[in-house]
Coordinates of C-alpha atoms in Angstrom, one line a residue:
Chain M
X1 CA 14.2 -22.7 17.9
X2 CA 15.0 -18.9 17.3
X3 CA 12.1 -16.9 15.5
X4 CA 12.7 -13.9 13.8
X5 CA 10.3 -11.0 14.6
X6 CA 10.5 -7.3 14.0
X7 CA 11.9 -5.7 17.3
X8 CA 12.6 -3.8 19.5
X9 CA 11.0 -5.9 22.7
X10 CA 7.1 -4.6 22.4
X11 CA 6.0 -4.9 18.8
X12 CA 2.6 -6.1 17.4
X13 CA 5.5 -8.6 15.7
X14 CA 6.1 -10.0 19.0
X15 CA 2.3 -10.3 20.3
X16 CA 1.6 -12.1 17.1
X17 CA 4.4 -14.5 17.5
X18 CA 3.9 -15.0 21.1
X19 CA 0.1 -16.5 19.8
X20 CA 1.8 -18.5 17.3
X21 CA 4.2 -19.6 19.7
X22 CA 1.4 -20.5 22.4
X23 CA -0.6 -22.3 20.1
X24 CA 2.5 -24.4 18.9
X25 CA 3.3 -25.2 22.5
X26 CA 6.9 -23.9 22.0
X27 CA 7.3 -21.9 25.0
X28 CA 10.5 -23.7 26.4
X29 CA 12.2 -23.7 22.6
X30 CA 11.3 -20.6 21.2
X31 CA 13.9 -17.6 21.5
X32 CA 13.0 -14.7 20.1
X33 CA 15.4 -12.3 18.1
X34 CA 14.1 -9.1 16.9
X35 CA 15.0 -7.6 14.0
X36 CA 15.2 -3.7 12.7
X37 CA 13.1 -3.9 10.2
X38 CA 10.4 -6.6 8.5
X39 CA 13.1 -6.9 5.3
X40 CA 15.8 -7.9 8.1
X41 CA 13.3 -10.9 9.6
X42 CA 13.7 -12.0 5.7
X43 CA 16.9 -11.5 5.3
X44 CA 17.7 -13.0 9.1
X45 CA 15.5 -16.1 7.5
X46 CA 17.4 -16.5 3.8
X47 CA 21.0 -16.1 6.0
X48 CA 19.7 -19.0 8.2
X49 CA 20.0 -16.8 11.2
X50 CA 16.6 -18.0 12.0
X51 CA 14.1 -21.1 11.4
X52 CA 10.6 -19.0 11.2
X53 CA 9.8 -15.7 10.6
X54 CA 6.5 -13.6 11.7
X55 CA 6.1 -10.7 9.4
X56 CA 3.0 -8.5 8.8
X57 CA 0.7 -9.4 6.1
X58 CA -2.3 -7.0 6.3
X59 CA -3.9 -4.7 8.4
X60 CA -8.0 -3.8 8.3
X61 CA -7.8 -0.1 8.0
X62 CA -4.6 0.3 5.9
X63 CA -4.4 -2.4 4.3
X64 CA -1.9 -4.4 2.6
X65 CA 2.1 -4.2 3.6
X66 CA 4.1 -4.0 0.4
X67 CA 7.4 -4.7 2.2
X68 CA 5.9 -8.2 3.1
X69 CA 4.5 -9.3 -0.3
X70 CA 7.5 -7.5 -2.3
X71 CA 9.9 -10.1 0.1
X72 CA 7.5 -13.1 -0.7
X73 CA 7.3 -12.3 -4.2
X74 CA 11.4 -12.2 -4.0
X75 CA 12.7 -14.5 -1.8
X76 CA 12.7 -18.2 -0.5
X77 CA 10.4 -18.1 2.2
X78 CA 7.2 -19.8 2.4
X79 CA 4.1 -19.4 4.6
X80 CA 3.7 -22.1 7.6
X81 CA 0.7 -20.0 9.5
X82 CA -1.2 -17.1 10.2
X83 CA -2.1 -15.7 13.3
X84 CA -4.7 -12.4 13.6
X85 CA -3.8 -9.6 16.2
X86 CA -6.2 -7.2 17.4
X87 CA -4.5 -3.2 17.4
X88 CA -4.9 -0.4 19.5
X89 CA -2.5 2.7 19.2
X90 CA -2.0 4.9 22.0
X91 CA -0.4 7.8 21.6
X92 CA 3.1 7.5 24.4
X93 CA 5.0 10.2 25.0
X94 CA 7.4 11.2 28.0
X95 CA 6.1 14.5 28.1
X96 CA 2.4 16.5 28.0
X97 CA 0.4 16.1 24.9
X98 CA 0.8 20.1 24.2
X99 CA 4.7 19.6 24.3
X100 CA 4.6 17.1 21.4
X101 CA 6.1 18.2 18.1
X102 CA 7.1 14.8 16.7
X103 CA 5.2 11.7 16.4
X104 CA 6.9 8.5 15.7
X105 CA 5.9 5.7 14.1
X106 CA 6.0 2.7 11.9
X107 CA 4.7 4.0 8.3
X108 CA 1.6 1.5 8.7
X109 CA 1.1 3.3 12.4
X110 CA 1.1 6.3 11.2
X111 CA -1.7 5.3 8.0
X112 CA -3.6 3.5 10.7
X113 CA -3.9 7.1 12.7
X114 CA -3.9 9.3 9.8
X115 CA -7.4 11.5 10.6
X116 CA -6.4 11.4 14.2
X117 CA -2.8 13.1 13.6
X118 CA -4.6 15.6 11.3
X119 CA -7.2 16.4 13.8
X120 CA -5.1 16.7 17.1
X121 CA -1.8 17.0 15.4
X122 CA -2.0 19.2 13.0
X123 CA 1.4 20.6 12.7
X124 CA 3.5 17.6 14.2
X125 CA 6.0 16.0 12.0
X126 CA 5.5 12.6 11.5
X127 CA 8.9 10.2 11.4
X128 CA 8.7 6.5 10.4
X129 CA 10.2 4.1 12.4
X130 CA 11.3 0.2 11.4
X131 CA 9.1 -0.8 14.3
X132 CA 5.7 0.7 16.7
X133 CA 7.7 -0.2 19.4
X134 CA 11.3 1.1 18.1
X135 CA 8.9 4.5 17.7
X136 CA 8.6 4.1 21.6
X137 CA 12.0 3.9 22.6
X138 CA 13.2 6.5 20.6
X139 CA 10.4 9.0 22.3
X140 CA 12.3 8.3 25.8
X141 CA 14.9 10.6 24.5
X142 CA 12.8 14.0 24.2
X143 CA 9.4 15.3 25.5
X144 CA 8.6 16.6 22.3
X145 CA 8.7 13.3 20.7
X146 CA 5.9 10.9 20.9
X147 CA 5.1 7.4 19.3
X148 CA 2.1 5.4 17.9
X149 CA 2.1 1.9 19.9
X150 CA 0.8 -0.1 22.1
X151 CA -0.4 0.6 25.8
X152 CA 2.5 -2.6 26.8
X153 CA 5.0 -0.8 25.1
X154 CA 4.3 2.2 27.1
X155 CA 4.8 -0.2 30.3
X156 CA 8.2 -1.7 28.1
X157 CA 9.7 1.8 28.4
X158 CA 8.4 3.6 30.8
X159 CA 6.1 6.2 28.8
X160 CA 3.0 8.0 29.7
X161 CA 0.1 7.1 27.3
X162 CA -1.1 10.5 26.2
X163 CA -4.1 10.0 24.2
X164 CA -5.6 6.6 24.3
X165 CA -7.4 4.6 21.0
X166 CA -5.4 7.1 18.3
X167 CA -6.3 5.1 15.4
X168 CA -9.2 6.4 12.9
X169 CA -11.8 2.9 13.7
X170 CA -12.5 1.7 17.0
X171 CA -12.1 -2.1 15.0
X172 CA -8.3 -2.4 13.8
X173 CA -6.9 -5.9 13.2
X174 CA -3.5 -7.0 11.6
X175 CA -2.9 -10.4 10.2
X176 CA 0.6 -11.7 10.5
X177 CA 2.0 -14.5 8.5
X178 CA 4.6 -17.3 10.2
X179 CA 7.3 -18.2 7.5
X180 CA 10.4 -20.5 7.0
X181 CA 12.6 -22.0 4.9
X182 CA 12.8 -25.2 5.9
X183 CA 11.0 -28.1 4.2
X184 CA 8.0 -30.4 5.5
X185 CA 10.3 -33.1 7.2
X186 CA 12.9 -30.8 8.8
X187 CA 9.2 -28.8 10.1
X188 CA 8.1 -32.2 11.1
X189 CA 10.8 -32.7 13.4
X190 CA 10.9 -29.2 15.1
X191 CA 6.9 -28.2 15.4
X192 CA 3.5 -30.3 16.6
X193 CA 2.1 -31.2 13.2
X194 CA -0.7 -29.3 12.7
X195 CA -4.4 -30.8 13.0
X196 CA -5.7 -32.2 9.3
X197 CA -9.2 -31.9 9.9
X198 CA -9.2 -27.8 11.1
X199 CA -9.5 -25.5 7.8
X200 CA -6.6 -24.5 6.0
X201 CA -6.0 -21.5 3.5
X202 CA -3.3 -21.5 0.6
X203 CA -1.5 -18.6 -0.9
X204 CA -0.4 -17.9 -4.2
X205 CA 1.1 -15.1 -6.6
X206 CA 0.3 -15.4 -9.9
X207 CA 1.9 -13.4 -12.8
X208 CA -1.0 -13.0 -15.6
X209 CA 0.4 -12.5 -19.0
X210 CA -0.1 -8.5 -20.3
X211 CA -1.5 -9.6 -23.4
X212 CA -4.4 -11.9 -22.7
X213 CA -6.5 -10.3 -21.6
X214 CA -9.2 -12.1 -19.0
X215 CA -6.7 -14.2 -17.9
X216 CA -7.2 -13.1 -14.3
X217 CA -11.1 -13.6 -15.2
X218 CA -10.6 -17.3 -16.2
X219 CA -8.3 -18.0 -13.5
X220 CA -11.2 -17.0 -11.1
X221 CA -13.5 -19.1 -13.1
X222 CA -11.1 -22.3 -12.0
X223 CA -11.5 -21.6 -8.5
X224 CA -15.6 -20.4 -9.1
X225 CA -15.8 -24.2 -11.1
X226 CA -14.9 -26.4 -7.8
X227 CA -16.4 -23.8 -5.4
X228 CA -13.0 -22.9 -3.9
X229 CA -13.6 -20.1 -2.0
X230 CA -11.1 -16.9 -2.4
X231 CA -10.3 -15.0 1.2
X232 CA -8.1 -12.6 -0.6
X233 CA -7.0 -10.7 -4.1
X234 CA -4.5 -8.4 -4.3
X235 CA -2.6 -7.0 -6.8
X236 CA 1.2 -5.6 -6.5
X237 CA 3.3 -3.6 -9.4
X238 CA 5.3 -6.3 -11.0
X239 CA 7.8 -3.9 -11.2
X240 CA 8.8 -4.1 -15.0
X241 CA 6.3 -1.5 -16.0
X242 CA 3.3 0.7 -15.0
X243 CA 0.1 -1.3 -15.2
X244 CA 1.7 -4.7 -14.8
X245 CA 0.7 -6.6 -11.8
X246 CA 1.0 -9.9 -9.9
X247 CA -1.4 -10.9 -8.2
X248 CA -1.2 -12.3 -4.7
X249 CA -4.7 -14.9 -4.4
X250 CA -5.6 -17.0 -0.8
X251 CA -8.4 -19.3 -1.0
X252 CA -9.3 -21.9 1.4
X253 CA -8.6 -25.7 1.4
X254 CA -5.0 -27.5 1.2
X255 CA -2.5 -28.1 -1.2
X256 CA -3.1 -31.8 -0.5
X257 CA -6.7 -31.5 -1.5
X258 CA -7.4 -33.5 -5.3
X259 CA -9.8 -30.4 -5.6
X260 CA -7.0 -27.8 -5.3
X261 CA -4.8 -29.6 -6.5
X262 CA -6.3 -30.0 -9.6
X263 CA -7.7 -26.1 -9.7
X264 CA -3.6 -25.7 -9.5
X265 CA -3.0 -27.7 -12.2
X266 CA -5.5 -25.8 -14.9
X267 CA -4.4 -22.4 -13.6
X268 CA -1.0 -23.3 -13.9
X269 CA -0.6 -23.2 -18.1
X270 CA -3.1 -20.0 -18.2
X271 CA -0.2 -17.8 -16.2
X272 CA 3.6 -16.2 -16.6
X273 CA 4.3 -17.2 -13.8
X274 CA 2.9 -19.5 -10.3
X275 CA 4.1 -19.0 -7.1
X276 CA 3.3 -21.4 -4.4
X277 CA 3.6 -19.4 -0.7
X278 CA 2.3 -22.5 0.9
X279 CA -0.8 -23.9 3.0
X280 CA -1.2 -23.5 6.1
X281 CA -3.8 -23.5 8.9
X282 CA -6.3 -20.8 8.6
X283 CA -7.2 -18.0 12.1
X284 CA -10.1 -18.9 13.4
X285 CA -10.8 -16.3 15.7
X286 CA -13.3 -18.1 18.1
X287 CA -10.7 -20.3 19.1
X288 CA -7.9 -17.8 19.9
X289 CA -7.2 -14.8 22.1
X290 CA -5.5 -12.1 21.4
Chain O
X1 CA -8.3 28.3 -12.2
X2 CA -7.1 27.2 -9.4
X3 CA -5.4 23.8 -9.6
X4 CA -4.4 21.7 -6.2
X5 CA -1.0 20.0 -6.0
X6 CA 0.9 18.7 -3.4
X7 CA 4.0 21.3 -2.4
X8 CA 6.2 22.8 -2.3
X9 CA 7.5 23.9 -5.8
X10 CA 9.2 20.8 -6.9
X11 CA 7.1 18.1 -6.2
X12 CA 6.6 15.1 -9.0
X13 CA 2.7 16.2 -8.6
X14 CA 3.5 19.5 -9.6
X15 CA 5.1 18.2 -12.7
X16 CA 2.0 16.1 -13.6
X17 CA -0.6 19.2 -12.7
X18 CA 1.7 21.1 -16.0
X19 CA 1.3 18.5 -18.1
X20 CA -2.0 18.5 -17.8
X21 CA -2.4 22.2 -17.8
X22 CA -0.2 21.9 -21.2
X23 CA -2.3 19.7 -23.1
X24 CA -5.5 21.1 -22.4
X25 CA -4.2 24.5 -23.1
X26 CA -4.8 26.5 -20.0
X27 CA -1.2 28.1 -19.1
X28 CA -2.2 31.2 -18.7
X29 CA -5.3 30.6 -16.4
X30 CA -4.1 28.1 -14.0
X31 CA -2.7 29.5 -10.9
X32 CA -1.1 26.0 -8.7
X33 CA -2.0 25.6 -5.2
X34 CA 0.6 24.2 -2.8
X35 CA -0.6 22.2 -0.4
X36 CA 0.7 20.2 2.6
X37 CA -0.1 16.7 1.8
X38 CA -2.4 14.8 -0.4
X39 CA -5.2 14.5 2.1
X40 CA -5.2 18.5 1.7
X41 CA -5.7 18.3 -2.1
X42 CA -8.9 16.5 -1.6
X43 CA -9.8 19.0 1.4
X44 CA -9.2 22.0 -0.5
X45 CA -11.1 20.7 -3.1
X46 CA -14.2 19.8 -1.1
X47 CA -13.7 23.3 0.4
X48 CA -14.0 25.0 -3.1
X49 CA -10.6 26.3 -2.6
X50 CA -9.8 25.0 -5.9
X51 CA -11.6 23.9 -8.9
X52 CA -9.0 21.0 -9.7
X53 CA -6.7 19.0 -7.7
X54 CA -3.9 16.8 -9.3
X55 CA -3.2 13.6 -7.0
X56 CA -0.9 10.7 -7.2
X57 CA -2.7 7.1 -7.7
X58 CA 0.2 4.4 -8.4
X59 CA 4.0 4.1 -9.0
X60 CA 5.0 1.2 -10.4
X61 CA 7.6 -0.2 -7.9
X62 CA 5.5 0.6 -4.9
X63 CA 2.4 0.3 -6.2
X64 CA -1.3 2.1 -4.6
X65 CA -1.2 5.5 -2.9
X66 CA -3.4 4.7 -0.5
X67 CA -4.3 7.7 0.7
X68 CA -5.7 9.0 -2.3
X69 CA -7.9 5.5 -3.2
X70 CA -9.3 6.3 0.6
X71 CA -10.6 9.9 -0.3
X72 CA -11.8 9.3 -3.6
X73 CA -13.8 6.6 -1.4
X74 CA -14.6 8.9 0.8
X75 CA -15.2 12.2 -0.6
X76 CA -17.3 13.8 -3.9
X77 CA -13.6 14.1 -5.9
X78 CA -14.2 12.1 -9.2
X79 CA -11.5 11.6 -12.2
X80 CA -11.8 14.0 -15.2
X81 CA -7.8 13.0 -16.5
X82 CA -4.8 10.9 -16.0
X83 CA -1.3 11.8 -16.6
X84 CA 2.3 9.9 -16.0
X85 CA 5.3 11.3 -15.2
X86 CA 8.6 9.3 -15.5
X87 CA 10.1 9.5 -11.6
X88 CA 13.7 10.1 -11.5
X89 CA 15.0 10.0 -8.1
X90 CA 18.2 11.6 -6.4
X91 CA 19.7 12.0 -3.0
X92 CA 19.8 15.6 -2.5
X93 CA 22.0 17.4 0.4
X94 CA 23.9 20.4 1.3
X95 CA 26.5 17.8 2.7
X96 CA 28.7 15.2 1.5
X97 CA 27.8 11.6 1.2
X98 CA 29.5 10.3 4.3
X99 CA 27.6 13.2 6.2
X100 CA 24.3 11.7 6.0
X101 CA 22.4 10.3 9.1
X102 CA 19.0 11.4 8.5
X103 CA 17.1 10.6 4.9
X104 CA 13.6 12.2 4.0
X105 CA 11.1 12.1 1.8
X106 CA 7.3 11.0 0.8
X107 CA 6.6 7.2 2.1
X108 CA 6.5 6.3 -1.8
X109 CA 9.7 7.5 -2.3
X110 CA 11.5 5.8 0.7
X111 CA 9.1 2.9 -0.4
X112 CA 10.9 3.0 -4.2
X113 CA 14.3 3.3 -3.0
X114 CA 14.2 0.5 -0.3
X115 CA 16.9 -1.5 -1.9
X116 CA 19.4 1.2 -2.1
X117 CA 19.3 2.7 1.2
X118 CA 19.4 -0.4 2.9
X119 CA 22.5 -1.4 0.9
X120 CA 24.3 2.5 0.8
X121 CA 22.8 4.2 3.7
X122 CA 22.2 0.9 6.5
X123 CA 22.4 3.2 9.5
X124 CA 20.3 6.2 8.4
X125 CA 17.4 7.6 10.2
X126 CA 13.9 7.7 7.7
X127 CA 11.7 10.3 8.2
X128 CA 8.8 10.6 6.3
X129 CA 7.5 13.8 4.8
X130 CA 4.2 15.2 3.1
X131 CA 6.1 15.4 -0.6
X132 CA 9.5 14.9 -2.2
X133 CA 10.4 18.3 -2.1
X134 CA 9.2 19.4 1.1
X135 CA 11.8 16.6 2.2
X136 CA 14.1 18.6 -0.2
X137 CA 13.1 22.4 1.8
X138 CA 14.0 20.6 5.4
X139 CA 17.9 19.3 4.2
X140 CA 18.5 22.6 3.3
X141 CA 19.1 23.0 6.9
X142 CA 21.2 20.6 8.5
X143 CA 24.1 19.1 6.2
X144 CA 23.7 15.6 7.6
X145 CA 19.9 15.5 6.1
X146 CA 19.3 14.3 2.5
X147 CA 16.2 14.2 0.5
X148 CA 15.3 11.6 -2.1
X149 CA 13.5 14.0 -5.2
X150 CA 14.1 14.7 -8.5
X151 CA 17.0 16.8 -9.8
X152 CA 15.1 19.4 -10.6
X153 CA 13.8 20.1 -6.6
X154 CA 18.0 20.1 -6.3
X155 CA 18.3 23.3 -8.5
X156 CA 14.7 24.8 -6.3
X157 CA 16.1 24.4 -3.1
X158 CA 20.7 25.0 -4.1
X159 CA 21.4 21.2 -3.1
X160 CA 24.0 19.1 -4.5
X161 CA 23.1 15.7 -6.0
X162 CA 25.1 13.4 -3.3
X163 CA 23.8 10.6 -5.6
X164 CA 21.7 10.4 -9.2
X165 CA 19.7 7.5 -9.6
X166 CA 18.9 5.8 -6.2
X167 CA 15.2 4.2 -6.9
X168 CA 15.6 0.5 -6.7
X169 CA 14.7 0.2 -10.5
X170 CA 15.6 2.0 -13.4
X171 CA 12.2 2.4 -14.8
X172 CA 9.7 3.9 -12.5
X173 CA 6.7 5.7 -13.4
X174 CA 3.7 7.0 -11.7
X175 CA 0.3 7.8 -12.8
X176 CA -1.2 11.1 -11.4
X177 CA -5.1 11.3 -11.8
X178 CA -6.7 14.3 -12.0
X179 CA -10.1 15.6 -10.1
X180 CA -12.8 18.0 -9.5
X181 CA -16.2 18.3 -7.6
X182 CA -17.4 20.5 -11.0
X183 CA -20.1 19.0 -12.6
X184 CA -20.1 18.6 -16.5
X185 CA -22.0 21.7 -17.5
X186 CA -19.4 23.7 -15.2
X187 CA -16.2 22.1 -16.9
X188 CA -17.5 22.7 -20.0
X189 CA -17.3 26.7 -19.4
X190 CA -13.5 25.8 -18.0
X191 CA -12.1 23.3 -20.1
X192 CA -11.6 22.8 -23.6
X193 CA -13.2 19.5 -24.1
X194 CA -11.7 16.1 -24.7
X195 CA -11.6 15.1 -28.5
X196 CA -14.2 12.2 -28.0
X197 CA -12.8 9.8 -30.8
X198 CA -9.2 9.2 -28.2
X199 CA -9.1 6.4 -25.9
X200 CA -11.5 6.5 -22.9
X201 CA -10.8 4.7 -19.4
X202 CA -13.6 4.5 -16.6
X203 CA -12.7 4.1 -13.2
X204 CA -15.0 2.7 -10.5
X205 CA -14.8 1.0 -6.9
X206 CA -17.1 -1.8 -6.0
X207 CA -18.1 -3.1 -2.5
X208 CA -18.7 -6.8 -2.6
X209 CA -20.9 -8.5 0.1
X210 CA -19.1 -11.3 1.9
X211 CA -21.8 -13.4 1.7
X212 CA -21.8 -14.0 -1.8
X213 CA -18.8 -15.8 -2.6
X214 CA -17.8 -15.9 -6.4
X215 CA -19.3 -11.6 -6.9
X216 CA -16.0 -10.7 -8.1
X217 CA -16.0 -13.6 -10.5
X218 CA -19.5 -12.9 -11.2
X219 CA -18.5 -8.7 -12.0
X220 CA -15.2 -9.8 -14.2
X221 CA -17.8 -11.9 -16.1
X222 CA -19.6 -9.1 -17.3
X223 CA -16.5 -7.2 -18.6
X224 CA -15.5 -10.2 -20.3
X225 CA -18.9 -10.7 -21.9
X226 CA -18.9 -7.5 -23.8
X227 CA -15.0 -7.5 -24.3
X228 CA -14.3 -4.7 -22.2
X229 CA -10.3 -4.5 -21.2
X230 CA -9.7 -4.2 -17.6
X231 CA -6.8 -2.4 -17.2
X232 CA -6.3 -2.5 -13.0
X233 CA -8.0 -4.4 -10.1
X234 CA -7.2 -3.2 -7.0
X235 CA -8.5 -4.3 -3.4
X236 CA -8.5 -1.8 -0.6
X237 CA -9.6 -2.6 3.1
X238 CA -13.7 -1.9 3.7
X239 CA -12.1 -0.9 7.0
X240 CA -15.2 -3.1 8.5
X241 CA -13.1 -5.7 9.6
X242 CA -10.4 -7.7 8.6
X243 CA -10.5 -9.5 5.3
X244 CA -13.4 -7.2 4.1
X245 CA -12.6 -5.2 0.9
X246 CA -13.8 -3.1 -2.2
X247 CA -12.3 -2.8 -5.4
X248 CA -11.0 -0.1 -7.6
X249 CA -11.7 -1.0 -11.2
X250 CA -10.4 0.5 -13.9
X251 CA -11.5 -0.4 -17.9
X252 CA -11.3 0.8 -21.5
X253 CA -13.9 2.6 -22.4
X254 CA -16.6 6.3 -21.7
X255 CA -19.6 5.4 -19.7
X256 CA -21.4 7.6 -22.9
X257 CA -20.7 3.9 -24.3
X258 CA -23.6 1.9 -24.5
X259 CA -21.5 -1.4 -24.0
X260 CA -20.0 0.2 -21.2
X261 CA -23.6 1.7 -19.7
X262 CA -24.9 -2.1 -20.4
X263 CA -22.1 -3.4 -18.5
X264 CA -22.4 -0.9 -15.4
X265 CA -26.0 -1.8 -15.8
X266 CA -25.5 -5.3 -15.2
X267 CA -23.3 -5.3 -12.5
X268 CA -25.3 -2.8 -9.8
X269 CA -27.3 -5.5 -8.7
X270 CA -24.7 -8.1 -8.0
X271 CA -22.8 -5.5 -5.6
X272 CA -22.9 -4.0 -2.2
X273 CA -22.3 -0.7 -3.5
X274 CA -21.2 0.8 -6.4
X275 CA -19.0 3.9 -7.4
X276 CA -18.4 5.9 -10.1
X277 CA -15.6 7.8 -9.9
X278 CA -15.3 8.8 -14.0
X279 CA -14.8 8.8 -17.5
X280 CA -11.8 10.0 -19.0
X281 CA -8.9 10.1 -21.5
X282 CA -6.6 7.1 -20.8
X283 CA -3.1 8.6 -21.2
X284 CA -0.9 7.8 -24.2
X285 CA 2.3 7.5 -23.5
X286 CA 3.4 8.0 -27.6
X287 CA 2.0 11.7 -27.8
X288 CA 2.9 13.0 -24.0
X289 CA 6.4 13.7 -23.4
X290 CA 8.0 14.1 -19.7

């Protein structure tokens, strides 16, 4: 089973798929092939170059990754999991903190650290990378260059870390999202089902008609009505004009429910448009490590 | 008056901070501050280096500045004025096309032309810069580095349009607010006031306790019940933890309303915290040109 992740070899990408891939008991399948950029894992998916994806979803201090939901909104893929990894930037570097000139990193890195650069950094210019980790091996060329990652990427390419915990909070989280193309049976056949009785989550994008308005207010009130509780509502440009959004909506409980079902089913003629991502087992952080 | 915008000369802020400065009439007063990045708006406007700072909010194909939804968060900034400015984005060089290894610009503008450079420019190096025209100023060095700005930043800095047109969509726009830490008695010695029969639009950001699912359902309720158009919800990371968020609201309307004031009134108690970041003229995109 080859699964997409954003490369190179060292990226939060890979940490979270290694969890997934743990949890799945798919150490002896699972090959990993890392991509340049998180578009590429979606494009490696739609091409069939790969059978699941792990892309970033979220992160607790910057927030949402546009990339990710732009891709969802677009493309074929669908959401199969979620697994929750636990951040903390260094600051790597081949050379001595004064020598360093330019910092590396991907764009959410960089957000993530944003107070930090200003304080220490001042002056530095900042260059985004595809990857944290791709940040890392580009600083092995000069001392002056140094990257946002983490402390096993410094190990991965042999950098010093030059300023431990770099991002602005002490607590920094990113929640990935395991996707795929193919459907339930083919799934069936390739992955340990997934236990029925543990709580599952289910993602959606909605497009809400510009002219009615309170539609997003009565969709809420169809999810309020059975008690469905939402995890998540965010909105994203819908690109045709400024001010008009879809929104991206996770609640808990399954597809297969009657009750979500049926909260589906009245949503569905209030909107412009319903997009099922999928359901799918939720995090529970007592049970994993990361 | 001394007016904050992001610099260098050239930047799409600095085109919003003139319209503004047009319509209320103060040409020959306001004097434009350059700054480095948007962070340094807000700081030189908590610093008193400026009495007004002008600040990008959203684009509509990449959606939230972050940045700036975190300091109005964070800081005493609050909205007095919006503005839009149609975005118009070129790949500016001193070299030729097939030159080019190394693109820069603001994350929102890499963010807007995703697409294209992917599909024209697969191999390029992205660097991120503080504005659009700051990434303009550094290609005037090297002929293999090209800026995505606006034409105009072409004519600032003697670079050659390599290509017109490279956003992702044709139509791209994107909202500027406008801020201050002066209090009302103060603007009024500054500005020449609002004509208070135009459209009004309040902005505020809400924290939601996690323990009380259904609070957003509950806050959209009261803006339904009084009919009051909500023209953006927007979720940002609490930057707690994971999953934890507050919402920028914005909605039709003056807090001097006393449906508006009712409205506010009713919702304090049902939230965590509540912000108010201001009142002011929506824009209207029939009497502005850009």
């Amino acid at each position: 089973m080859i699964i997409g992740v954003l490369g190179p070899k060292g990226t939060y990408t890979e940490k979270a798929a290694r969890q997934w891939i743990e949890k799945k008991e798919l150490e002896n399948e699972a090959v990993l092939e890392y991509c340049a950029d998180i578009q590429d894992v979606f494009f490696l998916l739609e091409d069939g170059g790969c059978d699941i994806g792990v892309v970033p979803m979220e992160n607790s201090i910057e927030g949402s990754v546009g990339v990710t939901m732009d891709m969802l909104m677009e493309g074929e893929a669908h959401i199969i999991g979620e697994t929750v990894v636990t951040i903390e930037h260094c600051l790597l570097s081949r050379g001595k903190k004064e020598d360093i000139k330019i910092i590396l990193s991907h764009p959410q890195g960089i957000g993530q650290c944003r107070h930090s650069l200003k304080e220490h950094f001042p002056d530095a210019e900042l260059r985004t990378t595809g990857s944290t980790s791709h940040a890392a091996k580009l600083s092995t060329e000069f001392e002056e260059m140094a990257a946002i990652a983490s402390p096993d990427t410094a190990e991965v390419y042999g950098l010093n870390i030059v300023m431990p915990d770099i991002q602005d909070r002490k607590h920094n989280h990113t929640r990935f999202v395991v996707i795929t193309k193919l459907d339930d049976d083919e799934l069936k056949d390739k992955l340990k089902s997934d236990d029925p009785d543990i709580a599952y989550k289910t993602s959606i994008i909605v497009y809400l008609d510009r002219d009615r308005p309170g539609a997003l207010y009565s969709i809420l009130g169809e999810f309020a009505k059975s008690n469905i509780n939402l995890t998540r509502i965010e909105s994203r440009p819908s690109k045709k004009v400024l001010g008009d959004y879809v929104f991206y909506i996770d609640f808990e409980g399954n597809i297969s429910d009657a009750i979500i079902k049926d909260a589906i089913y009245n949503i569905e003629p209030q909107v412009g448009m319903l997009k099922m991502l999928g359901s799918y087992p939720e995090f529970d952080s007592h049970c994993e490590s990361n």
